[in-house]
mmCIF file of C-alpha atoms in Angstrom:
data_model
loop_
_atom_site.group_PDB
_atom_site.id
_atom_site.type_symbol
_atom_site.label_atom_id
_atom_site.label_comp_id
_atom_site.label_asym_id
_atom_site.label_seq_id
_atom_site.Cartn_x
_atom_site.Cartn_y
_atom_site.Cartn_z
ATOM 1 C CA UNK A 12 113.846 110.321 60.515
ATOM 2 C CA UNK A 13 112.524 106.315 59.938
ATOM 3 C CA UNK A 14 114.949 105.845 63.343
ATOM 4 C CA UNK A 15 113.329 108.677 65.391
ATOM 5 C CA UNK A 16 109.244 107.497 63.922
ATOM 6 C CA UNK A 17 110.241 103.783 64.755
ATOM 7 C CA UNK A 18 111.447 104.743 68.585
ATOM 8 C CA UNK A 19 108.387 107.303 68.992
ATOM 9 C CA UNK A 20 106.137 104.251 67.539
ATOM 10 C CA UNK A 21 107.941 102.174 70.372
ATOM 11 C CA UNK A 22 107.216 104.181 73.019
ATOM 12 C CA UNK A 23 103.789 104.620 72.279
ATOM 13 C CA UNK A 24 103.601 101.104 72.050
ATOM 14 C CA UNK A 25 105.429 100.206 75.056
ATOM 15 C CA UNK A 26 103.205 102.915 77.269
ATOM 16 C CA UNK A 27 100.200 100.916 76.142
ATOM 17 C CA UNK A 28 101.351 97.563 77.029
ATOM 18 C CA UNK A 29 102.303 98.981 80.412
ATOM 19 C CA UNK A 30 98.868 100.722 80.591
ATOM 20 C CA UNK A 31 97.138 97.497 80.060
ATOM 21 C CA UNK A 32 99.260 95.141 82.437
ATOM 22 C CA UNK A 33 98.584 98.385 85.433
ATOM 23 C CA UNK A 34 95.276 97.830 84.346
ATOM 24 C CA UNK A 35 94.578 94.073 84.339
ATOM 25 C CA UNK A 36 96.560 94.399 87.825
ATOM 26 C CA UNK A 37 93.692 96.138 89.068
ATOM 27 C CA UNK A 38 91.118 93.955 88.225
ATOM 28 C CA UNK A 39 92.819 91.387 89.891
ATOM 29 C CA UNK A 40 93.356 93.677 92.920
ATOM 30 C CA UNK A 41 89.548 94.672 93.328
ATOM 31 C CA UNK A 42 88.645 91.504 92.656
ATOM 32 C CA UNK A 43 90.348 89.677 95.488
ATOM 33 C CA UNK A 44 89.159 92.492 97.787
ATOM 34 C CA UNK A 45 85.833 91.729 96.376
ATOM 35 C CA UNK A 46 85.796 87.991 97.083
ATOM 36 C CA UNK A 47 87.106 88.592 100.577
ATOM 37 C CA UNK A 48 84.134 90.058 101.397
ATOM 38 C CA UNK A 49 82.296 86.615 101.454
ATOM 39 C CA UNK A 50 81.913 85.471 105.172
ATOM 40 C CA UNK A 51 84.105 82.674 106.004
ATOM 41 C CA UNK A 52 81.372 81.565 108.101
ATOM 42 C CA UNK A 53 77.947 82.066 107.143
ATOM 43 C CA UNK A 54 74.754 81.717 108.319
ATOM 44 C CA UNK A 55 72.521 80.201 107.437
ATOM 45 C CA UNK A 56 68.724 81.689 105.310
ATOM 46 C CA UNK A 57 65.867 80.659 107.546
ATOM 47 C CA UNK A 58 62.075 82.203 106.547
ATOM 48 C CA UNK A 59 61.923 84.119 109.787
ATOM 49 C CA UNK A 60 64.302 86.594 108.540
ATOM 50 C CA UNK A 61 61.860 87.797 106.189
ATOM 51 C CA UNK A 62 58.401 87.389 107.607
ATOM 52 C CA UNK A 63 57.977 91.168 107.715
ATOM 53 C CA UNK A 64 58.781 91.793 103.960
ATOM 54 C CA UNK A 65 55.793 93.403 101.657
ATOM 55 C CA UNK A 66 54.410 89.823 99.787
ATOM 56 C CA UNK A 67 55.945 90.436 96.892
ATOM 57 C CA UNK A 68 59.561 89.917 98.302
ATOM 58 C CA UNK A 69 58.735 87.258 100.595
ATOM 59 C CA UNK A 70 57.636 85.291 97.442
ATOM 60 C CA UNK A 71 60.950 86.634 95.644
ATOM 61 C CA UNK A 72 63.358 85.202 98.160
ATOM 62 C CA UNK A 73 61.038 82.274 98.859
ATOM 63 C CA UNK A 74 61.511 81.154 95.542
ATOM 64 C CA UNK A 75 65.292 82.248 95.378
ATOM 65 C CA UNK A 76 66.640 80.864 98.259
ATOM 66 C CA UNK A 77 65.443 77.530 99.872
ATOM 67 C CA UNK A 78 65.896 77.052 103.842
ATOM 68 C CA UNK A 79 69.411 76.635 105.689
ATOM 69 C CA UNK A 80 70.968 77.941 102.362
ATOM 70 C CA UNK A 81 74.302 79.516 103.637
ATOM 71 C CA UNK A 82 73.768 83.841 103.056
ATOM 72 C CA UNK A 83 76.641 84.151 101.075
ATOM 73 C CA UNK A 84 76.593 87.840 99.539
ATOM 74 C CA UNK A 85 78.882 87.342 96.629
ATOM 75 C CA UNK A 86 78.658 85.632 93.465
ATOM 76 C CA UNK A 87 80.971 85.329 90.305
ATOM 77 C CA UNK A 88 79.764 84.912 86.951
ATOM 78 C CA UNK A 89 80.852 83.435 83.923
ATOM 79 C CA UNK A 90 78.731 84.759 80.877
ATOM 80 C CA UNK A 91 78.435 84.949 76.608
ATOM 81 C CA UNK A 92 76.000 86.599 74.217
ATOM 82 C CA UNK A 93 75.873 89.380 72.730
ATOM 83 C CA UNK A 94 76.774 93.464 73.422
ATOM 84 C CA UNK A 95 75.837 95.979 71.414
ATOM 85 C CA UNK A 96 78.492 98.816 70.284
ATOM 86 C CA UNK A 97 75.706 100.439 68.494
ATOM 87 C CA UNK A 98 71.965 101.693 68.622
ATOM 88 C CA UNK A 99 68.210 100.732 68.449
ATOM 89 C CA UNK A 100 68.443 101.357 65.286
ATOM 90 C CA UNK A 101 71.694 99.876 64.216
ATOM 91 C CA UNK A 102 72.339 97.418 67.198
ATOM 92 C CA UNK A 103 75.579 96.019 66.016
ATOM 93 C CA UNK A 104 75.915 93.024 67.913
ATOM 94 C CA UNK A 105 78.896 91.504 68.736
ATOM 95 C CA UNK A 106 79.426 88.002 70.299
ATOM 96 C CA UNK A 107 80.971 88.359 73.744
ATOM 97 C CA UNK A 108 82.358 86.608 76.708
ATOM 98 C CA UNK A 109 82.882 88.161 80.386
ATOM 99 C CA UNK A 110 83.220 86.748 83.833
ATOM 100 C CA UNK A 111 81.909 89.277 86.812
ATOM 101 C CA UNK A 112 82.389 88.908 90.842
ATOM 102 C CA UNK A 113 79.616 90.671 92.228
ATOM 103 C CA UNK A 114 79.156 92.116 95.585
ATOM 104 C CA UNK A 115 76.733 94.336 96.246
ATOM 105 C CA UNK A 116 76.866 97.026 98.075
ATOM 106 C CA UNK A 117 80.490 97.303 97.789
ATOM 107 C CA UNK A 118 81.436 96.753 94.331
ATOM 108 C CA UNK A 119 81.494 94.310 91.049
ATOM 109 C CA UNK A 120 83.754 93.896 87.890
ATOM 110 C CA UNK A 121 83.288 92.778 84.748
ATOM 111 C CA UNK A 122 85.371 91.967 82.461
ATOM 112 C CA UNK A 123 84.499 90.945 78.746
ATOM 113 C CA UNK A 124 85.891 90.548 75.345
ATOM 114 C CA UNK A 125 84.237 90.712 71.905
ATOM 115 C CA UNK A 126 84.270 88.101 68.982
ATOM 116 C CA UNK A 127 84.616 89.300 65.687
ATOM 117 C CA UNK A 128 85.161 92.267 63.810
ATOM 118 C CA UNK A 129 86.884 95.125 65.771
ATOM 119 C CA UNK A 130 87.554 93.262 69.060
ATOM 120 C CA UNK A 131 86.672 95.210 72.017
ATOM 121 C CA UNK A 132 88.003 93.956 75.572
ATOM 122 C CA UNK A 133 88.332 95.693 78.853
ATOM 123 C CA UNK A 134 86.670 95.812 82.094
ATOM 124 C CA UNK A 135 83.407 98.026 83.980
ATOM 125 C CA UNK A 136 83.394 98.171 87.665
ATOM 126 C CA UNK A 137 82.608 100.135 90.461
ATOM 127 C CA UNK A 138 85.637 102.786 90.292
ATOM 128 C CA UNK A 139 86.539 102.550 86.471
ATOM 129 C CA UNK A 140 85.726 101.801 83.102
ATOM 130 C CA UNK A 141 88.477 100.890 80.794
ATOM 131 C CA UNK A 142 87.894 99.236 77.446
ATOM 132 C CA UNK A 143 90.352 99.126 74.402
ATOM 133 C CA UNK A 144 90.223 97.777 71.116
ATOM 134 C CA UNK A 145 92.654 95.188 69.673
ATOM 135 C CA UNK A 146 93.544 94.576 73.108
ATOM 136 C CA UNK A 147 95.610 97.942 72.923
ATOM 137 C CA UNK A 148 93.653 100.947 72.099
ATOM 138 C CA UNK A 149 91.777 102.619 74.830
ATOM 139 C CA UNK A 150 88.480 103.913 73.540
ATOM 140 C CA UNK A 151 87.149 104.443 76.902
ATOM 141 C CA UNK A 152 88.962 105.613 79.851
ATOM 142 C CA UNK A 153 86.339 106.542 83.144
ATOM 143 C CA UNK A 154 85.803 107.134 86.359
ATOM 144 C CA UNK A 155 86.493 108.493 90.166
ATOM 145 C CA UNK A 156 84.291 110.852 89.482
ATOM 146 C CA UNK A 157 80.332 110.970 91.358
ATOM 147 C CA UNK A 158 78.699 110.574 88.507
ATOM 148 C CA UNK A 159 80.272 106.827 87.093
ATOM 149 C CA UNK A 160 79.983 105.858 90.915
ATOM 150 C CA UNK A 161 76.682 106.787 91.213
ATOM 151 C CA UNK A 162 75.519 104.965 87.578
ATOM 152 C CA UNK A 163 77.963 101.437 88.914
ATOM 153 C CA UNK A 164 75.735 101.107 92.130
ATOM 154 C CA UNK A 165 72.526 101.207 90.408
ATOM 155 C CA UNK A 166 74.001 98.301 88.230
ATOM 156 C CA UNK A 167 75.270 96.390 90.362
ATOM 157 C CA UNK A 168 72.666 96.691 93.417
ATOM 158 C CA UNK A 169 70.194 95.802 90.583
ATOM 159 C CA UNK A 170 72.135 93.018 89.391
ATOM 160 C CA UNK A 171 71.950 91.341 92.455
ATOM 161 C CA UNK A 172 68.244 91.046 92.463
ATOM 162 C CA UNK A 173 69.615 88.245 89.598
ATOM 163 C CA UNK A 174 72.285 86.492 90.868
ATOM 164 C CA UNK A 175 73.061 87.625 94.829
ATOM 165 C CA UNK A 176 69.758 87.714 96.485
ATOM 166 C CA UNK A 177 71.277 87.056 99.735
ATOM 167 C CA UNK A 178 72.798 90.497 99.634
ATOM 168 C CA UNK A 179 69.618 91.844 99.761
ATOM 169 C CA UNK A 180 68.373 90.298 102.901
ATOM 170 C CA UNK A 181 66.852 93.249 104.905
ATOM 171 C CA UNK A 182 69.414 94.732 107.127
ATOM 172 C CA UNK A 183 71.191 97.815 107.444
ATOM 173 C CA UNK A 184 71.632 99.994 104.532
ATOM 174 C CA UNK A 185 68.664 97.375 103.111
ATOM 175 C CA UNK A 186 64.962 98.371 103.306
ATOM 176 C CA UNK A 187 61.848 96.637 101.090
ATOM 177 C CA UNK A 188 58.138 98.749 100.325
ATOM 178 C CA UNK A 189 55.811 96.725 98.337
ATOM 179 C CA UNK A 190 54.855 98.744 94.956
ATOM 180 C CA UNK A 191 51.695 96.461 93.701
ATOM 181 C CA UNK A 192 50.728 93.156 93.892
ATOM 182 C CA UNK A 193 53.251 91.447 92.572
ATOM 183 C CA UNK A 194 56.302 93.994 92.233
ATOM 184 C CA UNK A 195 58.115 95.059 95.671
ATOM 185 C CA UNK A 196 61.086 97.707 95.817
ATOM 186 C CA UNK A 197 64.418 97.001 97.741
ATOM 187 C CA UNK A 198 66.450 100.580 98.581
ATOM 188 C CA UNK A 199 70.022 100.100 99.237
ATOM 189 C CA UNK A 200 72.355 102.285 100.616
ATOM 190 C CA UNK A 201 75.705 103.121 101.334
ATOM 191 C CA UNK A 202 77.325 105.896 102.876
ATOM 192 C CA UNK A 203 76.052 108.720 100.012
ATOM 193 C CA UNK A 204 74.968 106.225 97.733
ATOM 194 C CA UNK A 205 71.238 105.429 97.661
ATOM 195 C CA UNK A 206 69.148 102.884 94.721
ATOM 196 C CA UNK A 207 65.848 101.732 94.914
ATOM 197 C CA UNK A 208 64.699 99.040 92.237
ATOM 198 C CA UNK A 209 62.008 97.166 91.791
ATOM 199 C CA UNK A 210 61.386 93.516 90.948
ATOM 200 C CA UNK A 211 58.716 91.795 89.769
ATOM 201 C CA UNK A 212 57.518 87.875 90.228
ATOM 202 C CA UNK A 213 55.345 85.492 89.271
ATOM 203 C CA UNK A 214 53.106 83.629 91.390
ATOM 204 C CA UNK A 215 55.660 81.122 92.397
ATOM 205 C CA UNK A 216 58.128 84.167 93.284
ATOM 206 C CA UNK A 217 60.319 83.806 90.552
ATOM 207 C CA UNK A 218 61.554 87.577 89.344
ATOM 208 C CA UNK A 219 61.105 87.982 85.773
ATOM 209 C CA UNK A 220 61.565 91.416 85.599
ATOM 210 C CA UNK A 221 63.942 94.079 87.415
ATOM 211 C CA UNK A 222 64.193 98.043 86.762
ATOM 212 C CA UNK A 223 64.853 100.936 88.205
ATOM 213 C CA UNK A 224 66.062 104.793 87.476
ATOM 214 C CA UNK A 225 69.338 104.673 86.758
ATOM 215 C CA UNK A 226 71.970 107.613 86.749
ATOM 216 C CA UNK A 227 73.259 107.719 82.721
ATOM 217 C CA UNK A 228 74.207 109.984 80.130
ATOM 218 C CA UNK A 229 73.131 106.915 77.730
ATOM 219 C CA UNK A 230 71.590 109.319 75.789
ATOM 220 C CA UNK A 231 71.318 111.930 72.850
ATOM 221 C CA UNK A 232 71.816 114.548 74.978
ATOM 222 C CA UNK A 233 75.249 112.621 76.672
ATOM 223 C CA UNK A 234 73.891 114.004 80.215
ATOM 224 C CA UNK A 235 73.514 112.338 83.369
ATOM 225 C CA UNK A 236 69.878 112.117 84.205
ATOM 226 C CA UNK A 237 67.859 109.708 85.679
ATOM 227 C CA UNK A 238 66.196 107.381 83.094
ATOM 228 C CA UNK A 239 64.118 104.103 82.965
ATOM 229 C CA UNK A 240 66.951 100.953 82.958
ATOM 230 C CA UNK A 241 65.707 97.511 83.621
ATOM 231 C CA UNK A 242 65.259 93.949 82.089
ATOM 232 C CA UNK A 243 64.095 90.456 82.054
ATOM 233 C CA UNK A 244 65.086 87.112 83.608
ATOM 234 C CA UNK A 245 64.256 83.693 82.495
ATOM 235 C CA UNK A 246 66.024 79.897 82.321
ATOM 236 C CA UNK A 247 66.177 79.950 86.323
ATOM 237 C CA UNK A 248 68.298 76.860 87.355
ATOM 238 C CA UNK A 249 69.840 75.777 91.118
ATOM 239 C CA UNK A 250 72.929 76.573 92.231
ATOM 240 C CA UNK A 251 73.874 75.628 95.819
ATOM 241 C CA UNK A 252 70.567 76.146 97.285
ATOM 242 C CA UNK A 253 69.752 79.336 95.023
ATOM 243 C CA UNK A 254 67.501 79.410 92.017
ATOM 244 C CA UNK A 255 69.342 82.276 89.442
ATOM 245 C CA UNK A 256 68.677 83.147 85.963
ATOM 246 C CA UNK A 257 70.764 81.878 83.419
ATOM 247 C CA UNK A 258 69.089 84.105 80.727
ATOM 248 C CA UNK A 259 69.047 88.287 81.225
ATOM 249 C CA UNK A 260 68.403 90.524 78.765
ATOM 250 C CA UNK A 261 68.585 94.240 79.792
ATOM 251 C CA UNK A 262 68.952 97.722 78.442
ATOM 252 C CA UNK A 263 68.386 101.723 78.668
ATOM 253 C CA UNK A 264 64.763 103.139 78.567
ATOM 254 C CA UNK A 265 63.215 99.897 79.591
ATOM 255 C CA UNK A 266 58.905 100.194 79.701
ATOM 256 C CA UNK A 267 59.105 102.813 76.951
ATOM 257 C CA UNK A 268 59.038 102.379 72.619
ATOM 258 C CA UNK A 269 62.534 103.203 73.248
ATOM 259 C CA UNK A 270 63.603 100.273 75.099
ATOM 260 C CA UNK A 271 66.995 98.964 73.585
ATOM 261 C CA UNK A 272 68.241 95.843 75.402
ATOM 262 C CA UNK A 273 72.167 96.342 74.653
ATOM 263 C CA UNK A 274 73.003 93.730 76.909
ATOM 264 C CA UNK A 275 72.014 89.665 76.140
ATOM 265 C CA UNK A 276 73.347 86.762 77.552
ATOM 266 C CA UNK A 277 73.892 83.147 78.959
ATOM 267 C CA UNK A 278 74.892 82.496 82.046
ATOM 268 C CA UNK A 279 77.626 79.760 81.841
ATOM 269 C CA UNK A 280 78.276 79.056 85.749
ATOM 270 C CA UNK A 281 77.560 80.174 88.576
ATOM 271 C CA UNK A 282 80.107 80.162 91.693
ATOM 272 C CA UNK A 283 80.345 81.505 95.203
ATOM 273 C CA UNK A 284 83.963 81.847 96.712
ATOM 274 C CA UNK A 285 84.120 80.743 99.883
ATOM 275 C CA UNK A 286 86.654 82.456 102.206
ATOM 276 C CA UNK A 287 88.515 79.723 103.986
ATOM 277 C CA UNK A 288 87.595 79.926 108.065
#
């Protein structure tokens, strides 16, 4: 019996090693597909291209990106802080460390690990969400389904208000309407997929805050819904011709008393892969 329990423990074991080697394959996968998207030749951001935006954005991507910047669309991000695992009311913070390639509209991942305690590691992008604990254990296992692609585009076309303006340019699939005097709203779509989000700057165009309705069952009900997401941005600094936050904090029901920012962190570098000509 101790012969047949130790083999069955083996199995299990070796299954989950597997599962987390097909998984970290993937990353890698969508991640090279991601950073191929980068033009090997880009142009380059001139004013003209957005001298019919509402105010509001012209300041935002006047103060974002400074003249003959090359447009490049993606961005990877190294990142620490702090997640929470819990609630408003009982947060439970962990230290954490992640690095992201974003590439809006056609996908991100993210990848983190926890410090401390119960360590949590695993990785969010547009097709999955796969996190384990000890390195081994899943505890989450999602996606290919409409309603975790629908949630990842709102994140990531939102998160590139922070740290890929240049894949917001107006374009196809890329439309701006001002909202007030200082907040303008960029729509992006793709095939079925449609987000609209709104950022707000300052009077130097810096955006210090971003949110939108985002598709989520990050409630007590655990049903997808639309619901206030959002954040804010702060410790801008230059990298290659674009000013970025290195400071976002962000979380679910953002504008309401029940605003929880889950998500709080320091941007550690900034980096755009070229794609060799």
């Amino acid at each position: 019996m101790t012969l047949v329990v130790a083999m069955l423990v083996g199995v299990v074991l070796g299954a989950l090693v597997l599962m987390r080697l097909l998984d970290r394959h993937a990353d890698r996968v969508e991640w090279r597909r991601l950073a191929a998207l980068q033009p090997a030749v880009a142009e380059r951001f001139e004013p003209e291209v957005i001298a019919n935006l509402p105010e509001p954005a012209r300041r935002y991507f006047g103060y974002t990106i400074r003249p003959g910047t090359p447009v490049l669309p993606v961005a990877e991000i190294d990142m620490r802080g702090q997640f929470s695992l819990g609630t408003k009311q009982q947060p439970d913070y962990r230290p954490m460390e992640a690095r992201q390639i974003l590439a809006a509209p056609d996908g991100f991942v993210w990848a983190m690990r926890t410090r401390g305690g119960m360590p949590v590691s695993g990785s969010d992008s547009g097709r999955w969400t796969r996190f384990r604990i000890f390195g081994l254990i899943p505890v989450a296992r999602l996606g290919g389904d409409p309603d975790h692609t629908r949630s990842a585009f709102g994140r990531y076309v939102a998160e590139s208000l922070f740290w890929t303006p240049a894949a917001l340019l107006p374009g196809p699939g890329t439309t701006w309407q001002p909202v007030s005097e200082n907040t303008a709203r960029v729509t992006v779509r793709q095939g079925a997929l449609e987000q609209a989000v709104d950022v707000t700057v300052d009077a130097a165009g810096r955006p210090v805050e971003v949110s939108f309705q985002r598709w989520s069952n990050a409630n007590p009900d655990k049903v997808h819904r639309l619901q206030p997401f959002g954040g804010y941005l702060s410790d801008f600094r230059e990298v290659g011709g674009y000013r970025l936050p290195f400071r976002v904090e962000a979380g679910n029901m953002f504008g309401s008393e029940d605003y929880f920012p889950f998500f709080l962190v320091d941007v550690t570098d900034i980096r755009f892969p070229r794609v060799p000509p």
